[in-house]
Tab-separated table of C-alpha atoms and ligand atoms in Angstrom:
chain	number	residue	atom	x	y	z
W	15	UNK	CA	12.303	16.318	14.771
W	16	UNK	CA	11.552	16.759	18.223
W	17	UNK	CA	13.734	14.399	20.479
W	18	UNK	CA	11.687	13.567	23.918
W	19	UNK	CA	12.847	11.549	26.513
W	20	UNK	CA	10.544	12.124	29.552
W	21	UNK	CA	6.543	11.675	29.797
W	22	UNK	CA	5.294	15.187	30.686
W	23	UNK	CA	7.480	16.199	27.544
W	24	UNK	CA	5.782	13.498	25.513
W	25	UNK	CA	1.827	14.768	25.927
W	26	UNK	CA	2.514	18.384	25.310
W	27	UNK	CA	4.712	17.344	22.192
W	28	UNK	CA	1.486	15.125	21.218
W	29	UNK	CA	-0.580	17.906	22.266
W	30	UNK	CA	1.173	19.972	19.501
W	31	UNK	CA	-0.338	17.696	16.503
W	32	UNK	CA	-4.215	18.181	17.556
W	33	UNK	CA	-6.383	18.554	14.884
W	34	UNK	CA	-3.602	16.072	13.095
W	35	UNK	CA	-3.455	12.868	12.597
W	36	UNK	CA	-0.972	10.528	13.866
W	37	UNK	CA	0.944	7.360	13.043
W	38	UNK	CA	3.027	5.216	15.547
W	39	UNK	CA	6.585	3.318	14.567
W	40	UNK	CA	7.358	1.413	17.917
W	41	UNK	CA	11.227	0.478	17.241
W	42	UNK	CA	13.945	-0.952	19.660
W	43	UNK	CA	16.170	1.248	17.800
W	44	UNK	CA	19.486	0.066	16.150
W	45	UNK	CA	17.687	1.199	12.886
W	46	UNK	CA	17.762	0.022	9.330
W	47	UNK	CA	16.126	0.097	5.914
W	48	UNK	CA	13.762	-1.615	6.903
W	49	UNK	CA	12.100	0.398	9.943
W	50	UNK	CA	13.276	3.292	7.746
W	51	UNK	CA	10.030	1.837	5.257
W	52	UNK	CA	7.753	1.750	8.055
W	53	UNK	CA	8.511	5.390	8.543
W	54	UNK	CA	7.864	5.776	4.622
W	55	UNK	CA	4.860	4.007	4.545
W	56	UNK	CA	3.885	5.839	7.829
W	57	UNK	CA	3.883	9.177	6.100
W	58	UNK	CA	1.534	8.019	3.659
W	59	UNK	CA	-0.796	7.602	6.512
W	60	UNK	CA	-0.843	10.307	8.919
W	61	UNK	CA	0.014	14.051	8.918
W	62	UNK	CA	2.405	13.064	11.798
W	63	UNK	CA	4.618	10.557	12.143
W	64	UNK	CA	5.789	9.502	15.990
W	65	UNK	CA	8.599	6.896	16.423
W	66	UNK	CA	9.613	5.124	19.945
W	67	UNK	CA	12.974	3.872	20.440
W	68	UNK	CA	12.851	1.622	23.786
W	69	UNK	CA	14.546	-1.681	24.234
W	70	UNK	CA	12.123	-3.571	25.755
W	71	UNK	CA	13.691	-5.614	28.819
W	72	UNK	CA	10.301	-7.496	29.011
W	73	UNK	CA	10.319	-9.176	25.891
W	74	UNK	CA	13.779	-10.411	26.506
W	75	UNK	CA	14.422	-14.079	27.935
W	76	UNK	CA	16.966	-14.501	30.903
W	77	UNK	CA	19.009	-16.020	28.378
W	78	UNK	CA	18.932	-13.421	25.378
W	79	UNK	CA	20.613	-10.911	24.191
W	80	UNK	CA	19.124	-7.481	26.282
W	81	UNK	CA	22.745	-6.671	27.269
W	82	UNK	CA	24.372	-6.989	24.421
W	83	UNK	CA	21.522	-5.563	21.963
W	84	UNK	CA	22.853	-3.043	19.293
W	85	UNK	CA	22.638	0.703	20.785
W	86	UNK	CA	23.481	3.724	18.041
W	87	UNK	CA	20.991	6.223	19.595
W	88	UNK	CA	22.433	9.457	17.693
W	89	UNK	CA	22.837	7.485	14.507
W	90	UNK	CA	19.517	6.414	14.535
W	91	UNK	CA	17.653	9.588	15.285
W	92	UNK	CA	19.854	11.011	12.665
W	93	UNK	CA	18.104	8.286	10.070
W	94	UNK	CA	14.501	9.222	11.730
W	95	UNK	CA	14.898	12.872	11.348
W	96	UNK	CA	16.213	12.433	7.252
W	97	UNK	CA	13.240	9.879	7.042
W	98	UNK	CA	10.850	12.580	8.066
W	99	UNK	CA	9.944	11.482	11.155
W	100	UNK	CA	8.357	14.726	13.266
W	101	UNK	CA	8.751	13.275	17.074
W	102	UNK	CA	10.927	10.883	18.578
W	103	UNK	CA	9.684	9.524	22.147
W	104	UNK	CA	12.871	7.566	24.136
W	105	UNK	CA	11.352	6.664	27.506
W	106	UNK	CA	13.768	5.395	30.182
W	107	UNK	CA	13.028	1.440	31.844
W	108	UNK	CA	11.439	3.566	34.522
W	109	UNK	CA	9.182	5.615	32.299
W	110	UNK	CA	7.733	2.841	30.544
W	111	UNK	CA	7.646	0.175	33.986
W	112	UNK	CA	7.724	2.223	37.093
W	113	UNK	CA	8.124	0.376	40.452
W	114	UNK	CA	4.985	-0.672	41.369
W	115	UNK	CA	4.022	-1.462	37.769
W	116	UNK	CA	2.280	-4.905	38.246
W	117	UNK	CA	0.587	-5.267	34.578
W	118	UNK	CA	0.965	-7.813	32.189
W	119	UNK	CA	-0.658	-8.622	28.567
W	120	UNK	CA	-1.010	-12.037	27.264
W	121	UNK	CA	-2.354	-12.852	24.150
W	122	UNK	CA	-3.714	-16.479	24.099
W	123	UNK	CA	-3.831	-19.025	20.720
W	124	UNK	CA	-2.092	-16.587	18.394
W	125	UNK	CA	1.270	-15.973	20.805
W	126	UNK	CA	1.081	-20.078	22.109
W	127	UNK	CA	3.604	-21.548	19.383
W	128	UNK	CA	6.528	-21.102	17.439
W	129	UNK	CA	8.057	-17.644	19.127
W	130	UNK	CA	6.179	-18.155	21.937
W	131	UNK	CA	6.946	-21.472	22.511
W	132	UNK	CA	11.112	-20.903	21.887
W	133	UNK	CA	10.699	-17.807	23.676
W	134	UNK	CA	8.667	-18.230	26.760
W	135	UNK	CA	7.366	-15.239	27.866
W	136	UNK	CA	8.265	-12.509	24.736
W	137	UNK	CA	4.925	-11.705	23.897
W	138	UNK	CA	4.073	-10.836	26.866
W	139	UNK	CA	6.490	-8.366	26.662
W	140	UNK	CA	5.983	-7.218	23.320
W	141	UNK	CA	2.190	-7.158	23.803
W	142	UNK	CA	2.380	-5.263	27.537
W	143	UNK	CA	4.475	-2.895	25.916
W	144	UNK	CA	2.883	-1.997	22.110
W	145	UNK	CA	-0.402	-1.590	24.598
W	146	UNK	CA	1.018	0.822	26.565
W	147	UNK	CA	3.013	2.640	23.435
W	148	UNK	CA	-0.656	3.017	21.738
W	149	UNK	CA	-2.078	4.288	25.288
W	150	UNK	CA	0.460	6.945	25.755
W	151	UNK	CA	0.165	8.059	22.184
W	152	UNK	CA	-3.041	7.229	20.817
W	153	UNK	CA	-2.129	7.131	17.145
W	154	UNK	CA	-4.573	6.648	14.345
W	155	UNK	CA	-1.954	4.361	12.848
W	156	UNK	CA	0.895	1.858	14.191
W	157	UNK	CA	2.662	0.286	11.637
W	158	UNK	CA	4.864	-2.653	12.078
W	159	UNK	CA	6.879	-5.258	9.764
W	160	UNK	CA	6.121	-8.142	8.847
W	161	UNK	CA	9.250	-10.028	9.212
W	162	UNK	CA	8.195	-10.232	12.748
W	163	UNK	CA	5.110	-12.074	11.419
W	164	UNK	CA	3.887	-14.024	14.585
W	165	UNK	CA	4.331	-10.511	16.295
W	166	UNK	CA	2.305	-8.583	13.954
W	167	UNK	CA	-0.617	-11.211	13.935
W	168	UNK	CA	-0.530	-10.770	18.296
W	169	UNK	CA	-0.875	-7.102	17.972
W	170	UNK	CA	-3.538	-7.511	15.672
W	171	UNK	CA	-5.282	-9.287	18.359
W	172	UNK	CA	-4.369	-7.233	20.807
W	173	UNK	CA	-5.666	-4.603	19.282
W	174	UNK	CA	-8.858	-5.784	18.365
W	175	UNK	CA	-9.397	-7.782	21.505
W	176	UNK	CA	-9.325	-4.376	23.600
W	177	UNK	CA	-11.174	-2.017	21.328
W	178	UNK	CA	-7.986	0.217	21.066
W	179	UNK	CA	-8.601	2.914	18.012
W	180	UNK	CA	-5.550	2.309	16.388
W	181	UNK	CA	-5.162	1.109	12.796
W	182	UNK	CA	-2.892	-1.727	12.241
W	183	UNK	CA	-0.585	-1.605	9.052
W	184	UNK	CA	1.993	-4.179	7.922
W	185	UNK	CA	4.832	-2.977	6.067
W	186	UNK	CA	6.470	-5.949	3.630
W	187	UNK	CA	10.083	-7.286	4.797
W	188	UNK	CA	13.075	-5.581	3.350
W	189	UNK	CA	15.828	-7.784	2.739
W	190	UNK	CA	19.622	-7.471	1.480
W	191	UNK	CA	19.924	-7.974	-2.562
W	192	UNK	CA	20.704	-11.938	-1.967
W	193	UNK	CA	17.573	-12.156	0.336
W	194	UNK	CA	19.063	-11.525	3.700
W	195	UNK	CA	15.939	-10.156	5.645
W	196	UNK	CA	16.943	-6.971	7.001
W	197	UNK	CA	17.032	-7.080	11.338
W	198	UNK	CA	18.860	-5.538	13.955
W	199	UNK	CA	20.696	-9.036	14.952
W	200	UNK	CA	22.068	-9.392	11.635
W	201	UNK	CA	24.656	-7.487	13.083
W	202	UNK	CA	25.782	-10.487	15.325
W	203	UNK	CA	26.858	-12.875	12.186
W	204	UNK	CA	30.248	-13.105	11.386
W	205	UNK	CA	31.425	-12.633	7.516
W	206	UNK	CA	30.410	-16.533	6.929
W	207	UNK	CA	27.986	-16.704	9.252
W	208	UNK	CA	26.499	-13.949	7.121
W	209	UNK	CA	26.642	-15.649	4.145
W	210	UNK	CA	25.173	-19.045	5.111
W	211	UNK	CA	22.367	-16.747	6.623
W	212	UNK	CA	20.643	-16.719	3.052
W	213	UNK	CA	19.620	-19.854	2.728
W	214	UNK	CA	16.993	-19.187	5.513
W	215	UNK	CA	15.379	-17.446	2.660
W	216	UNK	CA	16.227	-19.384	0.033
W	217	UNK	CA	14.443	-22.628	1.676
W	218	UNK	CA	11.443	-20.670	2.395
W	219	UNK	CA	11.422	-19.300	-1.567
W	220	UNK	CA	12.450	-23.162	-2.396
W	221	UNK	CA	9.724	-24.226	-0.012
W	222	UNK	CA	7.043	-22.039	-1.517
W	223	UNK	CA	7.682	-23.104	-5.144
W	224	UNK	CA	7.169	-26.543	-4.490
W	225	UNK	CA	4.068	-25.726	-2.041
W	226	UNK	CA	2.509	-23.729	-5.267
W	227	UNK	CA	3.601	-26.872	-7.502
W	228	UNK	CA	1.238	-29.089	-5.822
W	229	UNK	CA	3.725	-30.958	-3.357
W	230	UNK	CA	2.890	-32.284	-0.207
W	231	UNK	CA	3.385	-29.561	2.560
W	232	UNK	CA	5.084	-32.711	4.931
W	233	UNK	CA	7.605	-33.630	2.824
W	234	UNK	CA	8.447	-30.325	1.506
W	235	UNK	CA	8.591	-28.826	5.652
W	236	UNK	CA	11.353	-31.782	6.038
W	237	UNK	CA	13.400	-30.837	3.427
W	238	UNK	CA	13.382	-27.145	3.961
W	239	UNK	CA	14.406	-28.045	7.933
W	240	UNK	CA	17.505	-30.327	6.300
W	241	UNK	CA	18.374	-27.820	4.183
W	242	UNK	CA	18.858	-25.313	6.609
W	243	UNK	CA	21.160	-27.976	8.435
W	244	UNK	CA	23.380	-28.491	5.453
W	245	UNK	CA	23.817	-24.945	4.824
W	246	UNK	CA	25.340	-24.422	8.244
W	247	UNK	CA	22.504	-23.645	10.928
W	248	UNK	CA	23.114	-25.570	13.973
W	249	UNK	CA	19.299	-25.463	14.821
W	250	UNK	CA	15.911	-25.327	13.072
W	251	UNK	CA	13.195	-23.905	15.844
W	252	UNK	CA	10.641	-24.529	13.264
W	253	UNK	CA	10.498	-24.770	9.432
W	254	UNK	CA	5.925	-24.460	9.496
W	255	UNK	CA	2.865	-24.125	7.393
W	256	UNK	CA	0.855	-21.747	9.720
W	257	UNK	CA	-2.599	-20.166	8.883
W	258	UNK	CA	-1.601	-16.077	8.198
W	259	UNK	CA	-4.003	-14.886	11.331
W	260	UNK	CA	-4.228	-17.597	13.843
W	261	UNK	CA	-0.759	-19.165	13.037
W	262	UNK	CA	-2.074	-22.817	13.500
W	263	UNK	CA	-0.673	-25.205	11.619
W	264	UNK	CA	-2.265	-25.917	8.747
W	265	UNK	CA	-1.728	-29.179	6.275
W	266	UNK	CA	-2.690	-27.037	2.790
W	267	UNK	CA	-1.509	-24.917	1.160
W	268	UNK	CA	-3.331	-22.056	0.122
W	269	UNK	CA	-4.011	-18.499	0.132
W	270	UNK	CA	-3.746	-16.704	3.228
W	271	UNK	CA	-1.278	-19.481	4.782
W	272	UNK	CA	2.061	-18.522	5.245
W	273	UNK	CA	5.315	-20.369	5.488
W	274	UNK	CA	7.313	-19.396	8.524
W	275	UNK	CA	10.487	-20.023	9.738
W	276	UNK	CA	13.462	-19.949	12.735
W	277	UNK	CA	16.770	-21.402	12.940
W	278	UNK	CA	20.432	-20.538	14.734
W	279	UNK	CA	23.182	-19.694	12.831
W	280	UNK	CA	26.555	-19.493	15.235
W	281	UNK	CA	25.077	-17.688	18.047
W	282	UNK	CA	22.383	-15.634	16.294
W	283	UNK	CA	18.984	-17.326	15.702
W	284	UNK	CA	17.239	-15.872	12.623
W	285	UNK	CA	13.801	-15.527	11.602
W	286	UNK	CA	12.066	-15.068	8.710
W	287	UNK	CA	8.298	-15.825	6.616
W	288	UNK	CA	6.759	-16.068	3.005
W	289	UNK	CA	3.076	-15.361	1.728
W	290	UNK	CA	1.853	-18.214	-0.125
J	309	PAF	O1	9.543	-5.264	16.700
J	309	PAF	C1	10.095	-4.606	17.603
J	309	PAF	O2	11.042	-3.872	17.388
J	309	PAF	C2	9.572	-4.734	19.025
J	309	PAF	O3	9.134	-6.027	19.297
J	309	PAF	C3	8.471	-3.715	19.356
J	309	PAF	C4	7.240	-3.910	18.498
J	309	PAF	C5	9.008	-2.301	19.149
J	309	PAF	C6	8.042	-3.844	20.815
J	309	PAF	O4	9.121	-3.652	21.677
């Protein structure tokens, strides 16, 4: 795996795979099973299989944690390289925003609530960024999890919104064996913190069975947001019903709608979403 951390270096390792095709695995690094099946599935897709590592400062809120975000840059090119991956692009802040740079994406409707509204500003940054990541790289593929399911529906639009070539894949959450979704700032929960993190799930599974069982979607939201408060989160963002490409609200329950949810546990706010 080819390691490249400056720009000229990036096109003539791209310029290596002509005649190829190519898949894209954006990443803020601190790696896990779970962008290690992005890479899996990526393979399936492409004779080539790029991944960026770049901690976005952008999507970031002044109050977040950019500082303190998880770093293990040899570790995880180590788990890219066993994974298969055949190019690793690091850019610098610098490479990716140099002075001057003056650009910036936003994605009405689909990035208004929820994340957007708890985190003013993010998908701005995660949109200006992915846009620029596809631009520099031009893969056939991206593919990107769908834990982060608010952020996968805004590159969708992104990407359809301004004709860029690049096929959009979702890859399915991995999660620990009690539910746990797998992500980078699970790293941040202490040993009970860690355990009371579950339920997040667990009211979302809980939530969904009633859903299918006929229940009314109000009264089963309110519970699910109480039962994240008993089990120990401080704070319930949202606890929603959401249609699975606009993320509206929606009042039934049906195929295609998705249950969605955020709440903070100690300092750490979680996220995490279920198909219905
Ligand atoms: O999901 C992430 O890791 C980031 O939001 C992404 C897509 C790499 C953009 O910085």
């Amino acid at each position: 795996m080819q390691i490249i951390r400056d720009p000229d270096g990036l096109n003539s390792a791209l310029a290596e795979f002509e005649g190829e095709t190519v898949a894209l695995v954006p990443t803020m690094g601190a790696l896990h099973a779970g962008h290690m099946a992005l890479v899996e599935e990526a393979r399936r897709h492409a004779d080539r299989v790029v991944a960026t590592i770049f901690v976005n400062p952008k999507q970031f809120g002044p109050n977040e944690d950019l500082a303190r975000y998880p770093k293990r840059e040899a570790e995880d090119a180590a788990m890219l390289e066993a994974a298969g991956c055949d190019l690793l692009w690091m850019p610098g802040v610098e490479d990716i925003y140099p002075p001057g740079f003056a650009t910036k994406i936003s994605v009405s409707g689909v990035s208004d609530r929820w994340e957007g509204e708890a985190r003013p500003g993010h998908f701005d940054g995660v949109a200006t960024v992915v846009a620029k990541l596809l631009l520099e790289t031009f893969p056939d593929v991206a593919l990107f999890g769908e834990k982060d399911f608010q952020q996968l529906a805004v590159i969708r639009r992104l990407v359809a919104d301004l004709n860029i070539p690049t096929e959009i894949v979702s890859v399915a959450t991995v999660r620990e064996e009690d539910g746990l979704a797998l992500s980078s700032r699970n790293a941040y929960l202490s040993p009970t913190e860690r355990q009371q993190a579950t339920a997040l799930y667990r009211a979302l599974c809980d939530a969904g069975d009633l859903l299918r069982g006929g229940r009314s979607p109000e009264a089963v939201l309110a519970e699910g947001k109480s039962a994240l408060l008993d089990a120990g989160f401080s704070r319930v963002d949202y606890f929603a019903l959401v249609d699975g490409a606009t993320l509206e609200p929606v009042t039934v329950a049906e195929s295609g709608t998705r249950l969605i949810g955020a709440a903070v546990i100690g300092g750490t706010r979680l996220i995490d979403n279920l198909a219905i």
